[in-house]
Amino acid sequence: MRKMAIKLVLFCLCFWRLDDVFGQEIKLVKPGDSVTLNSGLTEMKDDDEIQWRFGYVNTLIAEINKQADNMTVYEDVLDGRFRNRLKLDNQTGSLTITNIRHEHTGIYKLERKSLGKSFSLVIIDEISMKEGDSLTLNSGLTEIKDDEIQWKLVLEDILIAKIKKQTNGITVYEEILDERFRDRLKLDNQTGSLTITNITTEHAGVYELDINNVRKRLFLAVYNEISVKEGDSLTLNSGLTEITKGEMFVWLYMNEIIIKSFFDNITVNEDVLDGRFRDRLKLDKQTGSLTITNTTTQHTGRYILYTVGSKQSLKAFRVSVYGE
């Protein structure tokens, strides 16, 4: 049971926003996105001083001194990785980072007198596919030199393919996880890129590329496309016949948790996103399937169900709600 809980927390830590885990607010963004780190203030006081720091060495990247009427962003620190990307809100002290790249991954700290707030920003590439498609996960290399390359499934912590150029060894592990990768994996001996053919929903998950201990993560979502008319009800099927006792699961909509079940304690968050789900969510407690009643165009978007139990599963849906 403890192992399942750790896996579900790690899933949320690494890939979706989950407030107050280890005292941090977790933010997931894709490369090129913008993100705002909210100070939690509606208005700064006349004598307020706020500093934003980044990384484990606490590099100062922005500050506001309200008393001196001074607002500064330090764009040239850390080899200029924040140049033309930082925007400070002079009223609230919130910090916006635009056009995000992988090098912006890390811990951001807000320091205000005796108070502090911490954010963990995770940048991850998301890839969307349909069942039956083929996908190549690119290593980013044009040629392997003396590199050692590994491809892993993160949540299961399982190695699925590796290349060790020094010994000219190349291996794919097709027998793992009930042989779901049997005859589907192709590893490029020149670049280290990994191709998965004839994808099914079983192949959805988080993949990690490790090149000489430098890691990059990609989230693969295999979507079921669903279209529904405004005002109708919609059921997102979990694919399970029964949720076993102690099994844990999370339903997410556009990176926001709308339902979570931890140790048989079910929480429904109807008030997220301006309350668009209020009085509309119905959960089948036996199967974990989710019904949305009286749908509107506001319910268009991506839904993901992640289940941890005797078997891990991840189901993704792309819903389109159309008007008359």
PDB file of C-alpha atoms in Angstrom:
ATOM      1  CA  MET A   1       0.000   0.000   0.000  1.00  0.00           C
ATOM      2  CA  ARG A   2       2.808   2.412   0.899  1.00  0.00           C
ATOM      3  CA  LYS A   3       4.524   1.672  -2.411  1.00  0.00           C
ATOM      4  CA  MET A   4       1.318   2.529  -4.315  1.00  0.00           C
ATOM      5  CA  ALA A   5       0.976   5.809  -2.415  1.00  0.00           C
ATOM      6  CA  ILE A   6       4.549   6.773  -3.211  1.00  0.00           C
ATOM      7  CA  LYS A   7       4.031   6.051  -6.902  1.00  0.00           C
ATOM      8  CA  LEU A   8       0.887   8.179  -7.073  1.00  0.00           C
ATOM      9  CA  VAL A   9       2.559  11.081  -5.256  1.00  0.00           C
ATOM     10  CA  LEU A  10       5.594  10.805  -7.551  1.00  0.00           C
ATOM     11  CA  PHE A  11       3.276  10.840 -10.558  1.00  0.00           C
ATOM     12  CA  CYS A  12       1.656  14.065  -9.385  1.00  0.00           C
ATOM     13  CA  LEU A  13       4.972  15.555  -8.307  1.00  0.00           C
ATOM     14  CA  CYS A  14       6.590  14.964 -11.648  1.00  0.00           C
ATOM     15  CA  PHE A  15       3.827  15.675 -14.076  1.00  0.00           C
ATOM     16  CA  TRP A  16       0.866  17.628 -12.748  1.00  0.00           C
ATOM     17  CA  ARG A  17       0.084  20.452 -10.398  1.00  0.00           C
ATOM     18  CA  LEU A  18      -0.461  19.194  -6.852  1.00  0.00           C
ATOM     19  CA  ASP A  19      -0.549  21.803  -4.081  1.00  0.00           C
ATOM     20  CA  ASP A  20       1.216  21.485  -0.750  1.00  0.00           C
ATOM     21  CA  VAL A  21       3.236  18.336  -1.441  1.00  0.00           C
ATOM     22  CA  PHE A  22       6.362  18.634   0.707  1.00  0.00           C
ATOM     23  CA  GLY A  23       5.474  22.322   1.195  1.00  0.00           C
ATOM     24  CA  GLN A  24       5.766  23.164  -2.508  1.00  0.00           C
ATOM     25  CA  GLU A  25       3.331  24.007  -5.242  1.00  0.00           C
ATOM     26  CA  ILE A  26       4.046  21.849  -8.267  1.00  0.00           C
ATOM     27  CA  LYS A  27       3.677  23.296 -11.758  1.00  0.00           C
ATOM     28  CA  LEU A  28       3.834  21.296 -14.970  1.00  0.00           C
ATOM     29  CA  VAL A  29       4.406  23.165 -18.227  1.00  0.00           C
ATOM     30  CA  LYS A  30       5.411  22.278 -21.757  1.00  0.00           C
ATOM     31  CA  PRO A  31       8.355  23.893 -23.586  1.00  0.00           C
ATOM     32  CA  GLY A  32       7.254  27.225 -25.030  1.00  0.00           C
ATOM     33  CA  ASP A  33       4.472  27.728 -22.476  1.00  0.00           C
ATOM     34  CA  SER A  34       4.215  30.547 -19.948  1.00  0.00           C
ATOM     35  CA  VAL A  35       3.604  30.095 -16.235  1.00  0.00           C
ATOM     36  CA  THR A  36       2.741  32.515 -13.422  1.00  0.00           C
ATOM     37  CA  LEU A  37       4.045  31.845  -9.919  1.00  0.00           C
ATOM     38  CA  ASN A  38       1.453  33.517  -7.702  1.00  0.00           C
ATOM     39  CA  SER A  39       2.621  35.337  -4.605  1.00  0.00           C
ATOM     40  CA  GLY A  40      -0.773  34.836  -2.962  1.00  0.00           C
ATOM     41  CA  LEU A  41      -1.097  38.587  -2.395  1.00  0.00           C
ATOM     42  CA  THR A  42      -3.862  40.768  -3.745  1.00  0.00           C
ATOM     43  CA  GLU A  43      -1.813  43.895  -3.099  1.00  0.00           C
ATOM     44  CA  MET A  44       1.639  44.600  -1.702  1.00  0.00           C
ATOM     45  CA  LYS A  45       2.000  46.971   1.243  1.00  0.00           C
ATOM     46  CA  ASP A  46       3.933  50.220   1.077  1.00  0.00           C
ATOM     47  CA  ASP A  47       6.898  48.792   3.008  1.00  0.00           C
ATOM     48  CA  ASP A  48       6.942  45.358   1.332  1.00  0.00           C
ATOM     49  CA  GLU A  49      10.075  43.763  -0.090  1.00  0.00           C
ATOM     50  CA  ILE A  50       9.842  40.653  -2.242  1.00  0.00           C
ATOM     51  CA  GLN A  51      12.639  38.536  -3.726  1.00  0.00           C
ATOM     52  CA  TRP A  52      12.354  35.677  -6.209  1.00  0.00           C
ATOM     53  CA  ARG A  53      15.193  33.138  -6.165  1.00  0.00           C
ATOM     54  CA  PHE A  54      15.933  30.148  -8.393  1.00  0.00           C
ATOM     55  CA  GLY A  55      17.708  26.843  -7.902  1.00  0.00           C
ATOM     56  CA  TYR A  56      19.451  25.230  -4.991  1.00  0.00           C
ATOM     57  CA  VAL A  57      22.032  28.024  -4.870  1.00  0.00           C
ATOM     58  CA  ASN A  58      19.215  30.579  -4.452  1.00  0.00           C
ATOM     59  CA  THR A  59      20.188  32.826  -7.375  1.00  0.00           C
ATOM     60  CA  LEU A  60      18.326  36.143  -7.183  1.00  0.00           C
ATOM     61  CA  ILE A  61      16.306  36.602 -10.398  1.00  0.00           C
ATOM     62  CA  ALA A  62      13.798  39.338  -9.476  1.00  0.00           C
ATOM     63  CA  GLU A  63      12.901  41.673  -6.623  1.00  0.00           C
ATOM     64  CA  ILE A  64      10.548  44.473  -5.628  1.00  0.00           C
ATOM     65  CA  ASN A  65      11.267  47.108  -2.978  1.00  0.00           C
ATOM     66  CA  LYS A  66       7.966  48.919  -2.551  1.00  0.00           C
ATOM     67  CA  GLN A  67       9.333  51.537  -0.174  1.00  0.00           C
ATOM     68  CA  ALA A  68      12.002  52.587  -2.684  1.00  0.00           C
ATOM     69  CA  ASP A  69       9.531  52.140  -5.552  1.00  0.00           C
ATOM     70  CA  ASN A  70      12.075  49.861  -7.194  1.00  0.00           C
ATOM     71  CA  MET A  71      11.381  46.760  -9.322  1.00  0.00           C
ATOM     72  CA  THR A  72      14.254  44.764 -10.876  1.00  0.00           C
ATOM     73  CA  VAL A  73      14.586  41.587 -12.911  1.00  0.00           C
ATOM     74  CA  TYR A  74      18.050  40.024 -13.254  1.00  0.00           C
ATOM     75  CA  GLU A  75      17.917  38.569 -16.738  1.00  0.00           C
ATOM     76  CA  ASP A  76      21.632  38.045 -17.249  1.00  0.00           C
ATOM     77  CA  VAL A  77      22.257  35.643 -14.360  1.00  0.00           C
ATOM     78  CA  LEU A  78      22.888  31.957 -15.062  1.00  0.00           C
ATOM     79  CA  ASP A  79      24.193  32.525 -18.603  1.00  0.00           C
ATOM     80  CA  GLY A  80      21.174  34.644 -19.511  1.00  0.00           C
ATOM     81  CA  ARG A  81      18.650  31.805 -19.476  1.00  0.00           C
ATOM     82  CA  PHE A  82      15.930  34.205 -18.228  1.00  0.00           C
ATOM     83  CA  ARG A  83      16.657  36.999 -20.711  1.00  0.00           C
ATOM     84  CA  ASN A  84      13.405  38.564 -22.020  1.00  0.00           C
ATOM     85  CA  ARG A  85      11.384  35.953 -20.124  1.00  0.00           C
ATOM     86  CA  LEU A  86      10.609  37.470 -16.707  1.00  0.00           C
ATOM     87  CA  LYS A  87       7.624  39.681 -15.886  1.00  0.00           C
ATOM     88  CA  LEU A  88       6.968  40.993 -12.367  1.00  0.00           C
ATOM     89  CA  ASP A  89       3.547  42.178 -11.255  1.00  0.00           C
ATOM     90  CA  ASN A  90       4.189  45.411  -9.344  1.00  0.00           C
ATOM     91  CA  GLN A  91       0.867  45.155  -7.515  1.00  0.00           C
ATOM     92  CA  THR A  92       0.950  41.534  -6.317  1.00  0.00           C
ATOM     93  CA  GLY A  93       4.611  40.554  -6.681  1.00  0.00           C
ATOM     94  CA  SER A  94       3.707  37.487  -8.767  1.00  0.00           C
ATOM     95  CA  LEU A  95       6.313  36.331 -11.278  1.00  0.00           C
ATOM     96  CA  THR A  96       5.585  35.211 -14.844  1.00  0.00           C
ATOM     97  CA  ILE A  97       8.086  33.216 -16.910  1.00  0.00           C
ATOM     98  CA  THR A  98       7.437  33.186 -20.665  1.00  0.00           C
ATOM     99  CA  ASN A  99       8.644  30.886 -23.466  1.00  0.00           C
ATOM    100  CA  ILE A 100       9.859  28.231 -21.047  1.00  0.00           C
ATOM    101  CA  ARG A 101      12.678  25.805 -21.859  1.00  0.00           C
ATOM    102  CA  HIS A 102      14.026  22.711 -20.105  1.00  0.00           C
ATOM    103  CA  GLU A 103      16.764  24.747 -18.402  1.00  0.00           C
ATOM    104  CA  HIS A 104      14.069  26.573 -16.396  1.00  0.00           C
ATOM    105  CA  THR A 105      13.179  23.378 -14.522  1.00  0.00           C
ATOM    106  CA  GLY A 106      13.829  23.746 -10.811  1.00  0.00           C
ATOM    107  CA  ILE A 107      12.835  25.282  -7.483  1.00  0.00           C
ATOM    108  CA  TYR A 108      11.593  28.877  -7.296  1.00  0.00           C
ATOM    109  CA  LYS A 109      11.346  30.611  -3.923  1.00  0.00           C
ATOM    110  CA  LEU A 110       9.434  33.710  -2.947  1.00  0.00           C
ATOM    111  CA  GLU A 111      10.935  35.474   0.077  1.00  0.00           C
ATOM    112  CA  ARG A 112       8.961  38.196   1.863  1.00  0.00           C
ATOM    113  CA  LYS A 113      10.117  39.285   5.308  1.00  0.00           C
ATOM    114  CA  SER A 114       9.511  36.275   7.564  1.00  0.00           C
ATOM    115  CA  LEU A 115       7.225  34.573   5.050  1.00  0.00           C
ATOM    116  CA  GLY A 116       8.187  32.303   2.165  1.00  0.00           C
ATOM    117  CA  LYS A 117       6.637  30.284  -0.611  1.00  0.00           C
ATOM    118  CA  SER A 118       8.163  27.596  -2.804  1.00  0.00           C
ATOM    119  CA  PHE A 119       7.343  26.283  -6.281  1.00  0.00           C
ATOM    120  CA  SER A 120       8.683  23.287  -8.154  1.00  0.00           C
ATOM    121  CA  LEU A 121       8.575  23.870 -11.905  1.00  0.00           C
ATOM    122  CA  VAL A 122       8.740  20.795 -14.131  1.00  0.00           C
ATOM    123  CA  ILE A 123       9.070  21.122 -17.904  1.00  0.00           C
ATOM    124  CA  ILE A 124       8.090  18.048 -19.842  1.00  0.00           C
ATOM    125  CA  ASP A 125       7.444  17.324 -23.502  1.00  0.00           C
ATOM    126  CA  GLU A 126       3.969  15.944 -24.093  1.00  0.00           C
ATOM    127  CA  ILE A 127       3.308  13.783 -27.135  1.00  0.00           C
ATOM    128  CA  SER A 128      -0.238  12.949 -28.208  1.00  0.00           C
ATOM    129  CA  MET A 129      -0.966   9.871 -30.313  1.00  0.00           C
ATOM    130  CA  LYS A 130      -3.881   7.723 -31.425  1.00  0.00           C
ATOM    131  CA  GLU A 131      -4.051   3.946 -31.141  1.00  0.00           C
ATOM    132  CA  GLY A 132      -2.326   2.166 -34.014  1.00  0.00           C
ATOM    133  CA  ASP A 133       0.090   5.015 -34.733  1.00  0.00           C
ATOM    134  CA  SER A 134       3.862   4.731 -34.566  1.00  0.00           C
ATOM    135  CA  LEU A 135       6.023   7.137 -32.596  1.00  0.00           C
ATOM    136  CA  THR A 136       9.721   7.960 -32.530  1.00  0.00           C
ATOM    137  CA  LEU A 137      11.112   9.353 -29.269  1.00  0.00           C
ATOM    138  CA  ASN A 138      14.083  11.401 -30.441  1.00  0.00           C
ATOM    139  CA  SER A 139      17.313  11.371 -28.488  1.00  0.00           C
ATOM    140  CA  GLY A 140      18.375  14.732 -29.933  1.00  0.00           C
ATOM    141  CA  LEU A 141      21.682  13.230 -31.096  1.00  0.00           C
ATOM    142  CA  THR A 142      22.867  13.043 -34.687  1.00  0.00           C
ATOM    143  CA  GLU A 143      25.455  10.404 -33.804  1.00  0.00           C
ATOM    144  CA  ILE A 144      26.347   8.394 -30.708  1.00  0.00           C
ATOM    145  CA  LYS A 145      30.005   8.629 -29.732  1.00  0.00           C
ATOM    146  CA  ASP A 146      31.154   6.992 -26.489  1.00  0.00           C
ATOM    147  CA  ASP A 147      27.707   7.476 -25.028  1.00  0.00           C
ATOM    148  CA  GLU A 148      25.631   5.184 -22.866  1.00  0.00           C
ATOM    149  CA  ILE A 149      21.920   5.620 -23.557  1.00  0.00           C
ATOM    150  CA  GLN A 150      18.979   4.219 -21.603  1.00  0.00           C
ATOM    151  CA  TRP A 151      15.222   4.470 -22.147  1.00  0.00           C
ATOM    152  CA  LYS A 152      13.032   3.921 -19.074  1.00  0.00           C
ATOM    153  CA  LEU A 153       9.404   3.942 -18.017  1.00  0.00           C
ATOM    154  CA  VAL A 154       9.547   6.318 -15.050  1.00  0.00           C
ATOM    155  CA  LEU A 155       6.614   5.327 -12.840  1.00  0.00           C
ATOM    156  CA  GLU A 156       7.298   1.613 -13.181  1.00  0.00           C
ATOM    157  CA  ASP A 157      11.066   2.299 -12.897  1.00  0.00           C
ATOM    158  CA  ILE A 158      11.709  -0.237 -15.656  1.00  0.00           C
ATOM    159  CA  LEU A 159      14.415  -0.210 -18.312  1.00  0.00           C
ATOM    160  CA  ILE A 160      12.993  -0.842 -21.793  1.00  0.00           C
ATOM    161  CA  ALA A 161      16.020  -0.237 -24.054  1.00  0.00           C
ATOM    162  CA  LYS A 162      19.709   0.654 -23.878  1.00  0.00           C
ATOM    163  CA  ILE A 163      22.806   1.235 -25.986  1.00  0.00           C
ATOM    164  CA  LYS A 164      26.387   1.064 -24.761  1.00  0.00           C
ATOM    165  CA  LYS A 165      28.524   2.283 -27.638  1.00  0.00           C
ATOM    166  CA  GLN A 166      31.865   1.327 -26.086  1.00  0.00           C
ATOM    167  CA  THR A 167      30.914  -2.357 -26.095  1.00  0.00           C
ATOM    168  CA  ASN A 168      28.693  -1.988 -29.187  1.00  0.00           C
ATOM    169  CA  GLY A 169      25.820  -3.397 -27.138  1.00  0.00           C
ATOM    170  CA  ILE A 170      22.202  -2.678 -28.055  1.00  0.00           C
ATOM    171  CA  THR A 171      19.305  -4.224 -26.115  1.00  0.00           C
ATOM    172  CA  VAL A 172      15.518  -3.903 -26.100  1.00  0.00           C
ATOM    173  CA  TYR A 173      13.502  -5.495 -23.295  1.00  0.00           C
ATOM    174  CA  GLU A 174      10.297  -6.679 -24.980  1.00  0.00           C
ATOM    175  CA  GLU A 175       9.235  -9.206 -22.335  1.00  0.00           C
ATOM    176  CA  ILE A 176       8.548  -6.679 -19.590  1.00  0.00           C
ATOM    177  CA  LEU A 177       5.071  -5.601 -18.411  1.00  0.00           C
ATOM    178  CA  ASP A 178       3.096  -8.534 -19.819  1.00  0.00           C
ATOM    179  CA  GLU A 179       4.996  -8.228 -23.118  1.00  0.00           C
ATOM    180  CA  ARG A 180       3.173  -5.051 -24.122  1.00  0.00           C
ATOM    181  CA  PHE A 181       6.269  -4.011 -26.117  1.00  0.00           C
ATOM    182  CA  ARG A 182       6.666  -7.352 -27.932  1.00  0.00           C
ATOM    183  CA  ASP A 183       7.693  -6.674 -31.583  1.00  0.00           C
ATOM    184  CA  ARG A 184       7.062  -2.946 -31.097  1.00  0.00           C
ATOM    185  CA  LEU A 185      10.455  -1.465 -30.105  1.00  0.00           C
ATOM    186  CA  LYS A 186      13.114  -0.298 -32.553  1.00  0.00           C
ATOM    187  CA  LEU A 187      16.297   1.362 -31.320  1.00  0.00           C
ATOM    188  CA  ASP A 188      18.370   3.466 -33.726  1.00  0.00           C
ATOM    189  CA  ASN A 189      21.989   2.364 -33.308  1.00  0.00           C
ATOM    190  CA  GLN A 190      23.290   5.630 -34.756  1.00  0.00           C
ATOM    191  CA  THR A 191      21.223   8.196 -32.824  1.00  0.00           C
ATOM    192  CA  GLY A 192      19.751   6.266 -29.882  1.00  0.00           C
ATOM    193  CA  SER A 193      16.206   7.325 -30.799  1.00  0.00           C
ATOM    194  CA  LEU A 194      13.472   4.854 -29.837  1.00  0.00           C
ATOM    195  CA  THR A 195      10.507   3.958 -32.063  1.00  0.00           C
ATOM    196  CA  ILE A 196       7.327   2.344 -30.729  1.00  0.00           C
ATOM    197  CA  THR A 197       5.084   0.853 -33.410  1.00  0.00           C
ATOM    198  CA  ASN A 198       1.350   0.045 -33.330  1.00  0.00           C
ATOM    199  CA  ILE A 199       0.737   1.984 -30.129  1.00  0.00           C
ATOM    200  CA  THR A 200      -2.080   1.075 -27.732  1.00  0.00           C
ATOM    201  CA  THR A 201      -3.334   2.801 -24.599  1.00  0.00           C
ATOM    202  CA  GLU A 202      -1.110   0.423 -22.591  1.00  0.00           C
ATOM    203  CA  HIS A 203       1.915   2.325 -23.908  1.00  0.00           C
ATOM    204  CA  ALA A 204       0.819   5.656 -22.417  1.00  0.00           C
ATOM    205  CA  GLY A 205       3.065   6.928 -19.652  1.00  0.00           C
ATOM    206  CA  VAL A 206       6.219   8.825 -18.839  1.00  0.00           C
ATOM    207  CA  TYR A 207       9.403   7.892 -20.684  1.00  0.00           C
ATOM    208  CA  GLU A 208      12.859   8.973 -19.598  1.00  0.00           C
ATOM    209  CA  LEU A 209      15.926   9.279 -21.804  1.00  0.00           C
ATOM    210  CA  ASP A 210      19.229   9.038 -19.936  1.00  0.00           C
ATOM    211  CA  ILE A 211      22.371   9.998 -21.867  1.00  0.00           C
ATOM    212  CA  ASN A 212      25.439   9.690 -19.652  1.00  0.00           C
ATOM    213  CA  ASN A 213      23.296  10.533 -16.573  1.00  0.00           C
ATOM    214  CA  VAL A 214      21.696  13.587 -18.251  1.00  0.00           C
ATOM    215  CA  ARG A 215      17.939  13.003 -18.213  1.00  0.00           C
ATOM    216  CA  LYS A 216      14.999  14.161 -20.303  1.00  0.00           C
ATOM    217  CA  ARG A 217      11.379  13.122 -19.791  1.00  0.00           C
ATOM    218  CA  LEU A 218       8.495  12.805 -22.251  1.00  0.00           C
ATOM    219  CA  PHE A 219       4.852  12.163 -21.456  1.00  0.00           C
ATOM    220  CA  LEU A 220       3.099   9.973 -24.004  1.00  0.00           C
ATOM    221  CA  ALA A 221      -0.688  10.285 -24.034  1.00  0.00           C
ATOM    222  CA  VAL A 222      -2.657   7.860 -26.209  1.00  0.00           C
ATOM    223  CA  TYR A 223      -6.003   9.590 -26.603  1.00  0.00           C
ATOM    224  CA  ASN A 224      -9.536   8.372 -27.099  1.00  0.00           C
ATOM    225  CA  GLU A 225     -11.336  11.031 -29.172  1.00  0.00           C
ATOM    226  CA  ILE A 226     -14.874  11.782 -27.965  1.00  0.00           C
ATOM    227  CA  SER A 227     -17.396  14.273 -29.338  1.00  0.00           C
ATOM    228  CA  VAL A 228     -20.608  15.217 -27.536  1.00  0.00           C
ATOM    229  CA  LYS A 229     -23.396  17.758 -28.071  1.00  0.00           C
ATOM    230  CA  GLU A 230     -23.795  20.588 -25.566  1.00  0.00           C
ATOM    231  CA  GLY A 231     -26.336  19.689 -22.877  1.00  0.00           C
ATOM    232  CA  ASP A 232     -25.792  15.947 -23.208  1.00  0.00           C
ATOM    233  CA  SER A 233     -24.124  13.750 -20.613  1.00  0.00           C
ATOM    234  CA  LEU A 234     -20.752  12.147 -21.220  1.00  0.00           C
ATOM    235  CA  THR A 235     -19.240   9.058 -19.578  1.00  0.00           C
ATOM    236  CA  LEU A 236     -15.469   8.538 -19.605  1.00  0.00           C
ATOM    237  CA  ASN A 237     -14.976   4.802 -19.125  1.00  0.00           C
ATOM    238  CA  SER A 238     -12.116   3.701 -16.915  1.00  0.00           C
ATOM    239  CA  GLY A 239     -11.893   0.353 -18.712  1.00  0.00           C
ATOM    240  CA  LEU A 240     -12.027  -1.378 -15.326  1.00  0.00           C
ATOM    241  CA  THR A 241     -14.740  -3.769 -14.192  1.00  0.00           C
ATOM    242  CA  GLU A 242     -14.038  -3.095 -10.535  1.00  0.00           C
ATOM    243  CA  ILE A 243     -11.854  -0.855  -8.374  1.00  0.00           C
ATOM    244  CA  THR A 244     -10.282  -3.117  -5.800  1.00  0.00           C
ATOM    245  CA  LYS A 245     -10.155  -2.079  -2.166  1.00  0.00           C
ATOM    246  CA  GLY A 246      -7.234   0.240  -1.468  1.00  0.00           C
ATOM    247  CA  GLU A 247      -6.670   1.058  -5.139  1.00  0.00           C
ATOM    248  CA  MET A 248      -5.893   4.725  -5.789  1.00  0.00           C
ATOM    249  CA  PHE A 249      -6.763   6.876  -8.756  1.00  0.00           C
ATOM    250  CA  VAL A 250      -6.815  10.480  -9.955  1.00  0.00           C
ATOM    251  CA  TRP A 251      -8.984  12.139 -12.608  1.00  0.00           C
ATOM    252  CA  LEU A 252      -7.444  15.264 -14.142  1.00  0.00           C
ATOM    253  CA  TYR A 253      -8.855  17.875 -16.477  1.00  0.00           C
ATOM    254  CA  MET A 254      -6.349  20.175 -18.208  1.00  0.00           C
ATOM    255  CA  ASN A 255      -3.756  19.515 -15.456  1.00  0.00           C
ATOM    256  CA  GLU A 256      -6.249  20.201 -12.639  1.00  0.00           C
ATOM    257  CA  ILE A 257      -7.271  17.415 -10.252  1.00  0.00           C
ATOM    258  CA  ILE A 258     -11.069  17.070 -10.297  1.00  0.00           C
ATOM    259  CA  ILE A 259     -11.387  13.737  -8.461  1.00  0.00           C
ATOM    260  CA  LYS A 260      -8.917  11.799  -6.358  1.00  0.00           C
ATOM    261  CA  SER A 261      -9.224   8.627  -4.328  1.00  0.00           C
ATOM    262  CA  PHE A 262      -6.589   7.887  -1.684  1.00  0.00           C
ATOM    263  CA  PHE A 263      -7.129   4.786   0.457  1.00  0.00           C
ATOM    264  CA  ASP A 264     -10.875   4.718  -0.314  1.00  0.00           C
ATOM    265  CA  ASN A 265     -11.260   8.401   0.608  1.00  0.00           C
ATOM    266  CA  ILE A 266     -12.803  10.081  -2.447  1.00  0.00           C
ATOM    267  CA  THR A 267     -12.521  13.855  -2.946  1.00  0.00           C
ATOM    268  CA  VAL A 268     -14.427  15.687  -5.686  1.00  0.00           C
ATOM    269  CA  ASN A 269     -13.098  19.149  -6.571  1.00  0.00           C
ATOM    270  CA  GLU A 270     -16.091  20.719  -8.274  1.00  0.00           C
ATOM    271  CA  ASP A 271     -14.963  24.302  -7.747  1.00  0.00           C
ATOM    272  CA  VAL A 272     -11.800  24.230  -9.872  1.00  0.00           C
ATOM    273  CA  LEU A 273     -11.667  26.454 -12.956  1.00  0.00           C
ATOM    274  CA  ASP A 274     -14.432  28.861 -11.928  1.00  0.00           C
ATOM    275  CA  GLY A 275     -16.769  26.055 -10.892  1.00  0.00           C
ATOM    276  CA  ARG A 276     -17.488  24.746 -14.380  1.00  0.00           C
ATOM    277  CA  PHE A 277     -17.938  21.203 -12.984  1.00  0.00           C
ATOM    278  CA  ARG A 278     -20.195  22.154 -10.078  1.00  0.00           C
ATOM    279  CA  ASP A 279     -23.077  19.627  -9.669  1.00  0.00           C
ATOM    280  CA  ARG A 280     -22.010  17.908 -12.890  1.00  0.00           C
ATOM    281  CA  LEU A 281     -19.598  15.151 -11.799  1.00  0.00           C
ATOM    282  CA  LYS A 282     -20.767  11.619 -11.046  1.00  0.00           C
ATOM    283  CA  LEU A 283     -18.250   8.922 -10.168  1.00  0.00           C
ATOM    284  CA  ASP A 284     -18.981   5.213 -10.476  1.00  0.00           C
ATOM    285  CA  LYS A 285     -17.380   3.984  -7.269  1.00  0.00           C
ATOM    286  CA  GLN A 286     -17.267   0.414  -8.525  1.00  0.00           C
ATOM    287  CA  THR A 287     -15.412   1.037 -11.808  1.00  0.00           C
ATOM    288  CA  GLY A 288     -13.945   4.544 -11.416  1.00  0.00           C
ATOM    289  CA  SER A 289     -15.692   5.721 -14.596  1.00  0.00           C
ATOM    290  CA  LEU A 290     -16.623   9.410 -14.644  1.00  0.00           C
ATOM    291  CA  THR A 291     -19.849  10.959 -15.945  1.00  0.00           C
ATOM    292  CA  ILE A 292     -20.193  14.675 -16.719  1.00  0.00           C
ATOM    293  CA  THR A 293     -23.816  15.816 -16.934  1.00  0.00           C
ATOM    294  CA  ASN A 294     -25.237  18.799 -18.818  1.00  0.00           C
ATOM    295  CA  THR A 295     -21.999  19.428 -20.701  1.00  0.00           C
ATOM    296  CA  THR A 296     -21.046  22.841 -22.072  1.00  0.00           C
ATOM    297  CA  THR A 297     -18.296  23.933 -24.430  1.00  0.00           C
ATOM    298  CA  GLN A 298     -16.265  24.795 -21.305  1.00  0.00           C
ATOM    299  CA  HIS A 299     -15.833  21.067 -20.728  1.00  0.00           C
ATOM    300  CA  THR A 300     -13.932  20.611 -23.982  1.00  0.00           C
ATOM    301  CA  GLY A 301     -10.354  19.495 -23.369  1.00  0.00           C
ATOM    302  CA  ARG A 302      -8.098  16.738 -22.088  1.00  0.00           C
ATOM    303  CA  TYR A 303      -9.069  14.285 -19.344  1.00  0.00           C
ATOM    304  CA  ILE A 304      -6.668  11.769 -17.837  1.00  0.00           C
ATOM    305  CA  LEU A 305      -7.287   8.899 -15.429  1.00  0.00           C
ATOM    306  CA  TYR A 306      -4.294   7.463 -13.615  1.00  0.00           C
ATOM    307  CA  THR A 307      -4.816   4.340 -11.509  1.00  0.00           C
ATOM    308  CA  VAL A 308      -2.386   2.665  -9.106  1.00  0.00           C
ATOM    309  CA  GLY A 309      -3.193  -0.760  -7.751  1.00  0.00           C
ATOM    310  CA  SER A 310      -2.473  -4.355  -8.633  1.00  0.00           C
ATOM    311  CA  LYS A 311      -1.806  -2.944 -12.099  1.00  0.00           C
ATOM    312  CA  GLN A 312      -0.994   0.634 -13.098  1.00  0.00           C
ATOM    313  CA  SER A 313      -3.008   2.184 -15.887  1.00  0.00           C
ATOM    314  CA  LEU A 314      -3.272   5.548 -17.588  1.00  0.00           C
ATOM    315  CA  LYS A 315      -6.183   6.513 -19.842  1.00  0.00           C
ATOM    316  CA  ALA A 316      -6.434   9.771 -21.763  1.00  0.00           C
ATOM    317  CA  PHE A 317      -9.447  11.318 -23.456  1.00  0.00           C
ATOM    318  CA  ARG A 318      -9.725  14.323 -25.719  1.00  0.00           C
ATOM    319  CA  VAL A 319     -13.286  15.625 -25.481  1.00  0.00           C
ATOM    320  CA  SER A 320     -14.956  18.040 -27.879  1.00  0.00           C
ATOM    321  CA  VAL A 321     -18.294  19.593 -26.876  1.00  0.00           C
ATOM    322  CA  TYR A 322     -20.096  21.235 -29.787  1.00  0.00           C
ATOM    323  CA  GLY A 323     -23.110  23.551 -29.881  1.00  0.00           C
ATOM    324  CA  GLU A 324     -26.238  23.216 -31.971  1.00  0.00           C
TER     325      GLU A 324
END
